mmCIF file with all atom_site columns, C-alpha atoms in Angstrom:
data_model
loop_
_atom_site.group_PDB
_atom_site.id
_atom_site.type_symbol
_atom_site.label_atom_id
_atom_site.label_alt_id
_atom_site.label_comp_id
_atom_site.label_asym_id
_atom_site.label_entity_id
_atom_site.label_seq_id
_atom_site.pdbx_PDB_ins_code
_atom_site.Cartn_x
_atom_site.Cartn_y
_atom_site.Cartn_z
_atom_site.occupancy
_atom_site.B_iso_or_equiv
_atom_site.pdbx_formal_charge
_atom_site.auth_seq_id
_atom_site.auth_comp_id
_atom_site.auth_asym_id
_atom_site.auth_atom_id
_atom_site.pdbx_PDB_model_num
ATOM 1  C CA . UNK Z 1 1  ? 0.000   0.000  0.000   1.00 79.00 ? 291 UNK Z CA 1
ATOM 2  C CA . UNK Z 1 2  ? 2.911   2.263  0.299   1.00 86.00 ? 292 UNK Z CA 1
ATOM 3  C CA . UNK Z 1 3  ? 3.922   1.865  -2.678  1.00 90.00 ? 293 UNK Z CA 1
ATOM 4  C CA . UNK Z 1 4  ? 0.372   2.419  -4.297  1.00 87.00 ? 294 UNK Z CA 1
ATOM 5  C CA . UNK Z 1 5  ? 0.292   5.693  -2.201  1.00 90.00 ? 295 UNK Z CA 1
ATOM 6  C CA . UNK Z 1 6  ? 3.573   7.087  -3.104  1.00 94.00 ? 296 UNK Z CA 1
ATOM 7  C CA . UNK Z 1 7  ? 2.599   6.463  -6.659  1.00 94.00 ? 297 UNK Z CA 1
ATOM 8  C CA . UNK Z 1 8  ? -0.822  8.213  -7.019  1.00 93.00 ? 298 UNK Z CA 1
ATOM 9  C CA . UNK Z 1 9  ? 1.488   11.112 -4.706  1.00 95.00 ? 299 UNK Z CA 1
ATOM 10 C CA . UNK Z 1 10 ? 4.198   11.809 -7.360  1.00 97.00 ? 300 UNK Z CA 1
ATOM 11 C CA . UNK Z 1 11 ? 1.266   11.682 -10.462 1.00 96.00 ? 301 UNK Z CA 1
ATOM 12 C CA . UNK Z 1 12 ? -0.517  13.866 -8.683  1.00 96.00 ? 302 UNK Z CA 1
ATOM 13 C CA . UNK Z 1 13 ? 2.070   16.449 -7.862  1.00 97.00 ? 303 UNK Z CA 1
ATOM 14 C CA . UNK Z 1 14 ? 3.295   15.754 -11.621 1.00 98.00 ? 304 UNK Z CA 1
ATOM 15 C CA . UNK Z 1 15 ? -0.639  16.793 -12.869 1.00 97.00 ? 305 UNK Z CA 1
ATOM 16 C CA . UNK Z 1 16 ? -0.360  19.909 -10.409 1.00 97.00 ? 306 UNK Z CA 1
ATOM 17 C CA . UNK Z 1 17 ? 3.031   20.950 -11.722 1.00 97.00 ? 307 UNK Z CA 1
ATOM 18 C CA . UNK Z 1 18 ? 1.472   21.206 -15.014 1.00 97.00 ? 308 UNK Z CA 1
ATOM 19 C CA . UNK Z 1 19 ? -1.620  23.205 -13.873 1.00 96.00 ? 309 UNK Z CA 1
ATOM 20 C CA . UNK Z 1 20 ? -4.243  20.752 -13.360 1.00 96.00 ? 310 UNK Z CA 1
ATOM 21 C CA . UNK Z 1 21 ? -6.454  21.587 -9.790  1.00 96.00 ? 311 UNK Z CA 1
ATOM 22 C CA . UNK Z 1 22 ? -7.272  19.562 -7.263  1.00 97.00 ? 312 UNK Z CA 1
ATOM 23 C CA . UNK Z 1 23 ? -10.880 20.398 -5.650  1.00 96.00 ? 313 UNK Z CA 1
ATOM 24 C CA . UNK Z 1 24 ? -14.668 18.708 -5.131  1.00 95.00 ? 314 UNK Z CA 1
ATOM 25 C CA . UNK Z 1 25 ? -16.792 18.188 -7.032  1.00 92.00 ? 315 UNK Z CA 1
ATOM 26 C CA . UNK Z 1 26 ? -18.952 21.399 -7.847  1.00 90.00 ? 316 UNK Z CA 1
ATOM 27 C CA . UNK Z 1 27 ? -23.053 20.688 -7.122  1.00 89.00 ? 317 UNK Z CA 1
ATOM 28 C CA . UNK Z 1 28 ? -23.492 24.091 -9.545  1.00 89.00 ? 318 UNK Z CA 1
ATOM 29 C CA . UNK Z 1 29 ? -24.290 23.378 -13.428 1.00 88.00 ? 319 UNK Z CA 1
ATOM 30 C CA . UNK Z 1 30 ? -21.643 23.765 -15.758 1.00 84.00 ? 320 UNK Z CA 1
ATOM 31 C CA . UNK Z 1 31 ? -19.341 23.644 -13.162 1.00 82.00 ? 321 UNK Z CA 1
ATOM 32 C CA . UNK Z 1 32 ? -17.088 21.239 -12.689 1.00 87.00 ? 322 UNK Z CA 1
ATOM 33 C CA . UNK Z 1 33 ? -14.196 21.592 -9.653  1.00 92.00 ? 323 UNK Z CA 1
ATOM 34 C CA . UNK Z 1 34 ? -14.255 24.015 -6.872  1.00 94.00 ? 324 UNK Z CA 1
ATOM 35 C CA . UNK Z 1 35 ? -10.814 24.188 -6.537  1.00 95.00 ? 325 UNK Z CA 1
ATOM 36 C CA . UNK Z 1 36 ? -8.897  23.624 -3.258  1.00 96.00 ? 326 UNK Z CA 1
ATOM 37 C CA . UNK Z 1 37 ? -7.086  26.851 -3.351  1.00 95.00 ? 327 UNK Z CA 1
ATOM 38 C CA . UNK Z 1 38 ? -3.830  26.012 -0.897  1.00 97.00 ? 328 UNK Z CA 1
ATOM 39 C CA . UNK Z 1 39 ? -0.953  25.265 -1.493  1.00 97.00 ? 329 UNK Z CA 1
ATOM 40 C CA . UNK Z 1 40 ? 0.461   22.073 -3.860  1.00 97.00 ? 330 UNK Z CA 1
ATOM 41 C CA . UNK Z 1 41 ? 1.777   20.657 -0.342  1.00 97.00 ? 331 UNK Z CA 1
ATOM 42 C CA . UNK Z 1 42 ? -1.019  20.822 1.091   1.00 98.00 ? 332 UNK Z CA 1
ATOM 43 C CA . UNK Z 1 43 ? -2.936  19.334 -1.989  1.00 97.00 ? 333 UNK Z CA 1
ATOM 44 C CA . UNK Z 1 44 ? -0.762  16.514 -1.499  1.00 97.00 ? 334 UNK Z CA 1
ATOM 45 C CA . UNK Z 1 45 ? -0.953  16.066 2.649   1.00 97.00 ? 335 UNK Z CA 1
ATOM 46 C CA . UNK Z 1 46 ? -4.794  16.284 1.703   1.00 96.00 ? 336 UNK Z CA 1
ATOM 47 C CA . UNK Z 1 47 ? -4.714  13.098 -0.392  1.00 95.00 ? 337 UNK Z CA 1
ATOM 48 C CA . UNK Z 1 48 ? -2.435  11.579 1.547   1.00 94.00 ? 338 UNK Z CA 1
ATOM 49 C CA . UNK Z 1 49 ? -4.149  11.584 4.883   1.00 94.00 ? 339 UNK Z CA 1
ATOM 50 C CA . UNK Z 1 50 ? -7.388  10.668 2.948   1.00 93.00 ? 340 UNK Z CA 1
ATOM 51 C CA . UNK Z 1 51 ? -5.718  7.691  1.239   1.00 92.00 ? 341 UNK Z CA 1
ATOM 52 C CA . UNK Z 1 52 ? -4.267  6.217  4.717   1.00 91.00 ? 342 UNK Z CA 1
ATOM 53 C CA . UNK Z 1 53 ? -7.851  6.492  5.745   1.00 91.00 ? 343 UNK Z CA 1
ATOM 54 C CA . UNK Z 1 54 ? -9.138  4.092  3.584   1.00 89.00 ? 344 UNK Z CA 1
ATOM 55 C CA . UNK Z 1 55 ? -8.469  0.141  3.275   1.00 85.00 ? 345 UNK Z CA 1
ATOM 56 C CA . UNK Z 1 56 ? -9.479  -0.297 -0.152  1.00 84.00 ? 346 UNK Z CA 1
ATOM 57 C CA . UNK Z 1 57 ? -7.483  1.855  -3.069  1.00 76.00 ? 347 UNK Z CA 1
ATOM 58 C CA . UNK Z 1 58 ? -10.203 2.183  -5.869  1.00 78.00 ? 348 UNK Z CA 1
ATOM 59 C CA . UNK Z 1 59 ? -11.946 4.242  -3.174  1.00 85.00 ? 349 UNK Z CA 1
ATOM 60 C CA . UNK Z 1 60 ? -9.165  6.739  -3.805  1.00 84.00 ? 350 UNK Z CA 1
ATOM 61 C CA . UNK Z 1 61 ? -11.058 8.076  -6.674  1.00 86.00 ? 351 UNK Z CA 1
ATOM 62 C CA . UNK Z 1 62 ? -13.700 9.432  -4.057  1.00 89.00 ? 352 UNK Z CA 1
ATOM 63 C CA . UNK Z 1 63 ? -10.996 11.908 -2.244  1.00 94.00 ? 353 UNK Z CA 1
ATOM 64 C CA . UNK Z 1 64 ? -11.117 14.568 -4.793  1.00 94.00 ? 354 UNK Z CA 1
ATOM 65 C CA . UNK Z 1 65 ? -11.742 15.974 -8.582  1.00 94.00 ? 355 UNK Z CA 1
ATOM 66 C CA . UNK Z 1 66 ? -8.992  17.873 -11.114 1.00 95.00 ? 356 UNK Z CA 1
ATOM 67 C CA . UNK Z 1 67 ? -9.462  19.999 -13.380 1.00 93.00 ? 357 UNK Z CA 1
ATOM 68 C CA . UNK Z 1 68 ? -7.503  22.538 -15.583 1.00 90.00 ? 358 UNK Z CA 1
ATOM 69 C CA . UNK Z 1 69 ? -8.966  26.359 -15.443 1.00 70.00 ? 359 UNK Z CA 1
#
């Protein structure tokens, strides 16, 4: 599982490096993220505390959206 976390870390902070957002899911029409607005390390201590939460890794998808603005 460390491995698997460590993983979807680094590809994430790749995606962020390249200007993709992290954020939820927006409940508006037409929109699509509500970004996170902090900082890329905290983006990242987010996902990871989320991830360590959960026993099963497909449930990783649930922690948060991206998209590019």
């Amino acid at each position: 599982m460390a491995e698997v976390r460590a993983a979807v870390l680094k590809l994430v902070g790749d995606m962020l490096d390249h200007g993709v957002k992290a954020g939820d899911m927006s409940p508006r029409e037409g929109e699509r993220v509500i970004p996170w607005n902090v900082s890329q390390g905290e983006v990242l201590r987010r996902i990871d505390e989320e991830m360590q939460r959960r026993e099963d890794p497909l449930g990783y998808v649930k922690i948060c959206w991206f998209g590019v603005t």
